[in-house]
Amino acid sequence: MEPGPADGEADTGPPPVPLLEPREGVPSVVTEPAELERVIAAFAAGGGPVAVDAERASGYRYGQRAYLIQLRRAGAGTALIDPIACPDLSVLDAALADTEMVLHAANQDLPCLAEVGLVPRRLFDTELAGRLLGYPRVGLGSMVENVLGFRLEKGHSAADWSTRPLPEDWLRYAALDVELLVDLRDALQEELESAGKLEWALEEFTAILAMPPKPPRPDPWRRTSGIHRVRNRRALATVREVWEARDKIARERDLSPGRVLQDSAIIELAQKAPKTPAELQALPTMRGRGARRHQSAWLRAVARARDLSDRGLPESNIPGDGPPPAHRWADRDPEAAKRLTAARAVVAALADEHSMPSENLMQPDSVRRLAWTPPPEASASAIAAALRDLGARRWQIELTAQPIAKAFYRLESKGDL
């Protein structure tokens, strides 16, 4: 195993230094076109990568839009932009078109940045770099502390960033999130080079940028927490009707759906199917003011489900586009189950050898699909082609194709397949 931060050795270095204030102080929030023009000019004239972060209001507002965008670049300092007041950042995007943008956990912020016209062409993801390097904790605070020796205050990460005006201490926290992001990027690039993993990281960053937006989920109501306790199709129809009613109200009021009605209340409505306001109000999950505020909508949704014909009821399960759950493989396809065990063991061993999580070496879904539907010939080239079709990157294929092919061949030669 490569030596490094994942080895679990005790840290004997000095204690981290608290990072309490941005170097140039807390900047004012940009809300006016003239202010934005000055920021664009400053950042266009700056040098090096641009640190980028976004604050959303998850748990408070509907959707995942950004309510504050933080930028930092050498020569330009830090800027805090209100994307509600300045919803079009395409001019800023054009000014930074050839500039590498540094984000932490880029997949979380790229969609909301794209909504305001900020789309990186070159990316460095410090969280993903930390994963490839085997850091056991890859949150921004942990990475800044372990790599740079500074401690960030993380007290406002779950705040309602749609609040206006934003409190000064929140703005300080937001500015500090990008204060050392480029420094972290530079240190991690050095580590990646030393570990021989820089090309792997660059392939991963390119893949993130090339990834198309996720299509809408079919039947998103099926992801209601606790739905496994719903035992029949009519109760499932109630989950669907109440979920859709909640989603409509949440979208219209710009509230997180959970603040309109909790998932546990949807499940209880499906199980109890109340017919009257009194029956609904007697349910333990319906005692909150938010739930009762729209009780007529919930009763109408339950009634719609009750009145559906059998043909209108949802199926208990919908077929997926991939293999069945792995725990069923031993009965449905014992040979595939053996291939899956062998492939997982190969990926786990290689991930351990290269000090990274298995899922970063190869997506678990790709391993399952390969084991369920392998190529006709278990050669390294055939396995490589199959992995390529599944979206694996070149470095992942170079590490895993031949060992997986050998594992499959051993199963065949032993007569296990």
XYZ file of C-alpha atoms in Angstrom:
417
model
C 0.000 0.000 0.000
C 1.213 3.490 -0.774
C 2.203 5.524 2.270
C 0.016 8.537 2.875
C -2.753 10.126 4.898
C -4.934 7.015 4.822
C -2.420 4.945 6.807
C -3.945 6.084 10.111
C -0.671 7.207 11.682
C -1.037 9.595 14.593
C -0.695 13.263 13.706
C 2.264 14.684 15.596
C 2.248 18.090 13.880
C 1.282 21.410 15.449
C -2.397 22.079 16.179
C -4.375 23.727 13.352
C -4.521 27.507 13.276
C -8.080 28.909 13.418
C -8.948 30.845 10.273
C -11.123 33.642 11.617
C -11.080 36.457 9.063
C -10.544 36.752 5.289
C -7.249 38.424 4.388
C -8.961 41.512 2.926
C -11.903 41.434 5.334
C -15.476 40.428 4.516
C -16.475 41.919 1.147
C -19.856 43.493 0.538
C -22.377 41.382 -1.330
C -22.641 42.261 -5.023
C -26.246 43.096 -5.889
C -26.032 45.865 -8.516
C -24.968 45.721 -12.196
C -22.227 48.316 -11.674
C -20.769 46.315 -8.784
C -20.855 43.159 -10.889
C -19.034 44.936 -13.726
C -16.235 45.879 -11.328
C -15.967 42.286 -10.117
C -15.819 40.975 -13.684
C -13.054 43.417 -14.569
C -11.069 42.513 -11.443
C -11.356 38.785 -11.976
C -10.540 39.044 -15.673
C -7.348 40.907 -14.725
C -6.415 38.460 -11.946
C -4.107 35.488 -12.314
C -4.249 31.734 -11.759
C -7.211 29.510 -10.948
C -10.492 30.851 -9.566
C -11.902 29.359 -6.370
C -15.682 28.975 -6.609
C -18.322 27.982 -4.081
C -22.090 28.296 -3.859
C -24.500 28.344 -0.940
C -27.968 26.891 -1.386
C -30.981 26.715 0.906
C -31.469 22.957 0.986
C -34.110 22.022 3.523
C -35.692 25.468 3.279
C -36.459 26.231 -0.377
C -37.767 24.247 -3.325
C -35.023 23.102 -5.675
C -31.281 23.591 -5.446
C -30.710 27.124 -6.727
C -27.783 29.152 -5.446
C -28.427 32.028 -3.049
C -24.808 33.152 -2.736
C -21.795 32.580 -4.989
C -18.267 33.062 -3.686
C -15.224 33.640 -5.905
C -11.565 34.224 -5.159
C -8.594 34.788 -7.459
C -5.065 36.054 -7.008
C -4.981 39.746 -7.808
C -8.757 40.091 -7.488
C -9.442 39.059 -3.910
C -12.793 37.608 -2.854
C -16.216 38.448 -4.273
C -19.602 37.505 -2.855
C -22.355 37.664 -5.478
C -26.086 37.541 -4.836
C -27.398 35.407 -7.741
C -30.984 36.400 -6.966
C -30.175 40.059 -7.589
C -27.654 39.163 -10.336
C -29.192 36.090 -12.012
C -27.113 36.261 -15.222
C -23.380 35.714 -14.791
C -22.704 34.851 -18.424
C -20.446 37.908 -18.877
C -18.366 36.790 -15.907
C -18.330 33.288 -17.377
C -17.022 34.634 -20.702
C -14.298 36.588 -18.916
C -13.154 33.392 -17.164
C -13.664 31.029 -20.115
C -10.033 29.831 -20.233
C -9.562 29.795 -16.463
C -9.450 26.712 -14.284
C -12.140 26.789 -11.615
C -11.497 25.126 -8.277
C -14.490 23.640 -6.478
C -14.890 21.287 -3.558
C -17.370 18.479 -4.374
C -18.069 20.018 -7.776
C -21.051 17.798 -8.578
C -23.019 19.515 -5.809
C -22.505 23.051 -7.133
C -22.174 22.720 -10.919
C -25.957 22.505 -11.576
C -26.811 25.671 -9.630
C -23.841 27.517 -11.138
C -25.016 26.545 -14.625
C -28.442 28.039 -13.833
C -26.834 31.482 -13.607
C -24.539 30.949 -16.606
C -21.315 30.001 -14.834
C -19.968 26.851 -16.530
C -16.337 25.778 -15.953
C -14.335 24.569 -18.950
C -11.433 23.453 -16.770
C -11.951 22.031 -13.295
C -10.014 21.003 -10.216
C -12.166 19.254 -7.606
C -10.385 19.261 -4.257
C -12.753 16.729 -2.688
C -12.231 14.215 -5.492
C -8.475 14.805 -5.342
C -8.625 13.969 -1.641
C -10.480 10.736 -2.377
C -7.939 9.657 -4.978
C -5.168 10.381 -2.494
C -6.821 8.262 0.187
C -7.700 10.937 2.722
C -10.149 9.342 5.176
C -12.129 12.586 5.604
C -12.650 14.742 2.540
C -14.952 17.510 3.756
C -13.545 20.956 3.052
C -12.848 21.672 6.713
C -11.000 18.388 7.203
C -8.971 18.831 4.018
C -7.934 22.408 4.849
C -6.962 21.284 8.337
C -5.055 18.139 7.347
C -3.328 19.550 4.264
C -2.791 23.221 5.109
C -2.954 23.281 8.901
C -5.838 25.752 9.235
C -9.204 25.204 10.903
C -12.330 26.530 9.196
C -15.501 27.474 11.039
C -18.302 25.309 9.603
C -21.203 26.485 11.735
C -23.424 27.847 8.954
C -23.305 25.074 6.353
C -26.975 24.178 6.926
C -28.251 27.771 7.181
C -31.130 29.209 5.183
C -29.093 31.125 2.611
C -32.241 32.597 1.084
C -32.343 34.926 4.129
C -32.022 38.603 3.231
C -30.031 40.448 4.316
C -27.448 37.780 5.055
C -25.906 38.147 8.523
C -22.294 39.331 8.704
C -21.054 36.143 10.363
C -22.602 34.062 7.566
C -20.820 36.187 4.981
C -17.540 35.752 6.860
C -18.048 31.979 6.827
C -18.843 32.065 3.100
C -15.771 34.135 2.266
C -13.529 31.826 4.275
C -14.771 28.835 2.286
C -12.861 30.116 -0.765
C -10.020 31.807 1.149
C -7.645 28.825 0.922
C -9.257 26.777 -1.831
C -6.569 27.570 -4.429
C -3.845 26.905 -1.826
C -5.475 23.543 -1.156
C -5.627 22.846 -4.889
C -1.900 23.576 -5.291
C -0.928 21.328 -2.384
C -3.113 18.478 -3.613
C -1.741 18.754 -7.140
C 1.760 18.278 -5.731
C 0.589 15.202 -3.817
C -1.133 13.798 -6.896
C 2.036 14.249 -8.923
C 4.151 12.572 -6.244
C 1.711 9.646 -6.045
C 1.533 9.231 -9.831
C -2.171 10.037 -9.771
C -2.344 13.446 -11.409
C -3.382 12.067 -14.805
C -6.068 10.002 -13.091
C -7.417 13.117 -11.399
C -7.389 15.124 -14.620
C -9.378 12.381 -16.363
C -11.896 12.459 -13.536
C -12.230 16.250 -13.680
C -12.781 16.107 -17.439
C -15.418 13.407 -16.977
C -17.294 15.544 -14.443
C -17.480 18.439 -16.886
C -18.602 16.163 -19.733
C -21.321 14.494 -17.698
C -24.789 15.345 -19.054
C -27.477 16.577 -16.661
C -29.310 13.816 -14.885
C -32.672 13.084 -16.499
C -35.756 13.414 -14.270
C -36.388 10.326 -12.199
C -39.352 8.208 -13.269
C -41.880 8.021 -10.448
C -39.906 10.240 -8.029
C -42.568 9.612 -5.378
C -41.177 6.079 -4.998
C -38.215 7.606 -3.159
C -40.458 8.634 -0.241
C -38.678 7.596 2.931
C -40.394 4.608 4.537
C -42.231 3.489 1.394
C -41.045 -0.079 2.012
C -43.684 -0.216 4.766
C -46.500 0.353 2.253
C -47.869 -3.084 1.460
C -50.465 -2.765 -1.288
C -51.008 -0.956 -4.583
C -53.844 1.290 -3.389
C -51.713 2.519 -0.521
C -48.951 3.124 -3.045
C -51.422 5.185 -5.057
C -52.045 7.259 -1.923
C -48.304 7.856 -1.554
C -48.199 9.008 -5.166
C -51.216 11.316 -4.904
C -50.139 12.921 -1.627
C -46.533 13.257 -2.817
C -47.663 15.035 -5.989
C -49.987 17.320 -4.011
C -47.133 18.186 -1.648
C -44.759 18.818 -4.538
C -47.215 21.229 -6.175
C -47.672 23.195 -2.943
C -43.932 23.226 -2.249
C -43.132 24.473 -5.743
C -45.788 27.204 -5.606
C -44.661 28.391 -2.173
C -40.928 27.896 -2.886
C -40.510 25.684 0.153
C -38.618 22.474 0.695
C -41.211 19.662 0.372
C -40.267 18.385 3.821
C -41.329 21.710 5.338
C -44.775 21.314 3.784
C -45.300 17.697 4.821
C -42.814 15.170 6.120
C -42.329 11.823 4.409
C -43.451 10.033 7.569
C -46.832 11.791 7.278
C -47.220 10.634 3.668
C -46.621 7.044 4.734
C -49.099 7.308 7.595
C -51.735 8.802 5.294
C -51.206 5.847 2.947
C -51.538 3.340 5.758
C -54.541 4.910 7.513
C -56.384 6.501 4.535
C -58.383 9.023 6.625
C -61.751 10.161 5.223
C -62.569 13.122 7.457
C -60.672 16.068 8.945
C -61.104 14.527 12.394
C -59.539 11.228 11.286
C -56.679 13.083 9.645
C -56.040 15.306 12.668
C -55.928 12.239 14.919
C -52.824 10.935 13.120
C -49.621 11.602 15.130
C -47.715 12.872 12.073
C -50.423 15.444 11.263
C -50.240 17.450 14.472
C -47.834 20.054 13.148
C -49.134 23.405 11.909
C -47.575 22.888 8.472
C -49.261 19.552 7.943
C -52.687 20.829 9.066
C -52.481 23.987 7.001
C -53.101 21.975 3.823
C -55.246 19.202 5.307
C -57.921 19.605 2.637
C -55.292 18.940 -0.053
C -54.194 15.755 1.731
C -57.771 14.530 2.111
C -58.464 15.170 -1.577
C -55.311 13.255 -2.514
C -56.313 10.296 -0.329
C -59.784 10.365 -1.876
C -58.347 10.353 -5.397
C -56.349 7.246 -4.588
C -59.394 5.603 -3.017
C -61.488 6.245 -6.139
C -58.984 4.904 -8.654
C -59.855 1.774 -10.578
C -57.530 -1.188 -10.175
C -56.096 -0.434 -13.614
C -55.070 3.021 -12.424
C -53.076 1.769 -9.444
C -49.268 1.842 -9.653
C -47.363 -1.398 -9.857
C -45.727 -2.568 -6.669
C -42.341 -2.497 -8.345
C -41.097 -1.035 -11.593
C -38.351 -2.783 -13.539
C -35.048 -0.973 -13.511
C -32.687 -0.583 -16.425
C -29.955 -2.576 -14.723
C -29.377 -5.857 -12.925
C -31.640 -6.954 -10.061
C -30.535 -6.351 -6.461
C -27.353 -8.298 -5.766
C -28.860 -10.256 -2.875
C -31.133 -12.047 -5.361
C -28.375 -13.132 -7.711
C -27.530 -16.410 -5.981
C -31.028 -17.724 -6.775
C -31.592 -16.056 -10.151
C -28.135 -16.455 -11.687
C -25.550 -18.243 -9.502
C -22.817 -17.772 -12.122
C -23.357 -14.018 -12.162
C -23.227 -14.018 -8.353
C -19.807 -15.702 -8.477
C -18.575 -13.202 -11.056
C -19.769 -10.329 -8.888
C -17.961 -11.667 -5.831
C -14.782 -12.116 -7.856
C -14.966 -8.665 -9.494
C -15.674 -6.939 -6.194
C -12.692 -8.657 -4.607
C -10.430 -7.516 -7.450
C -11.609 -3.903 -7.234
C -11.333 -3.854 -3.435
C -7.779 -5.232 -3.517
C -6.663 -2.755 -6.185
C -8.307 0.148 -4.379
C -6.518 -0.846 -1.187
C -3.222 -1.115 -3.071
C -3.634 2.392 -4.475
C -5.054 3.910 -1.278
C -8.463 5.048 -2.461
C -12.110 4.090 -1.937
C -13.308 1.229 -4.143
C -16.095 3.368 -5.605
C -13.542 5.843 -6.961
C -11.588 3.101 -8.659
C -14.740 1.659 -10.239
C -18.380 2.614 -9.805
C -20.243 -0.210 -8.018
C -23.000 -0.059 -10.642
C -20.439 -0.690 -13.385
C -19.094 -3.704 -11.493
C -22.614 -5.107 -11.107
C -23.508 -4.589 -14.771
C -20.257 -6.184 -15.925
C -20.814 -9.221 -13.706
C -24.465 -9.604 -14.724
C -23.869 -9.227 -18.464
C -20.205 -10.003 -19.187
C -18.766 -9.990 -22.707
C -18.899 -13.371 -24.510
C -15.139 -13.676 -24.163
C -13.537 -12.974 -20.796
C -10.357 -11.489 -22.294
C -8.727 -8.328 -21.007
C -9.567 -6.482 -24.230
C -13.213 -7.573 -24.092
C -13.501 -6.581 -20.411
C -11.842 -3.248 -21.239
C -14.337 -2.589 -24.038
C -17.253 -3.449 -21.749
C -15.975 -1.130 -19.024
C -15.471 1.641 -21.569
C -19.083 1.241 -22.678
C -20.102 1.541 -19.027
C -18.351 4.909 -18.755
C -15.142 3.881 -17.013
C -12.166 6.163 -17.576
C -8.938 5.052 -19.225
C -6.948 4.911 -15.983
C -9.640 2.802 -14.322
C -9.689 0.382 -17.240
C -5.894 0.113 -17.291
C -5.893 -0.862 -13.611
C -8.852 -3.228 -13.543
C -9.541 -4.864 -16.920
C -6.823 -7.480 -16.881
C -7.228 -8.485 -13.198
C -11.006 -8.843 -13.643
C -10.481 -10.880 -16.829
C -8.095 -13.183 -14.942
C -10.618 -13.583 -12.131
C -13.390 -14.502 -14.576
C -11.067 -16.909 -16.403
C -10.210 -18.639 -13.113
C -13.899 -19.167 -12.445
C -14.324 -20.718 -15.895
C -11.252 -22.905 -15.648
C -12.333 -24.216 -12.249
C -15.719 -25.110 -13.677
C -17.522 -22.628 -11.415
C -19.247 -21.053 -14.421
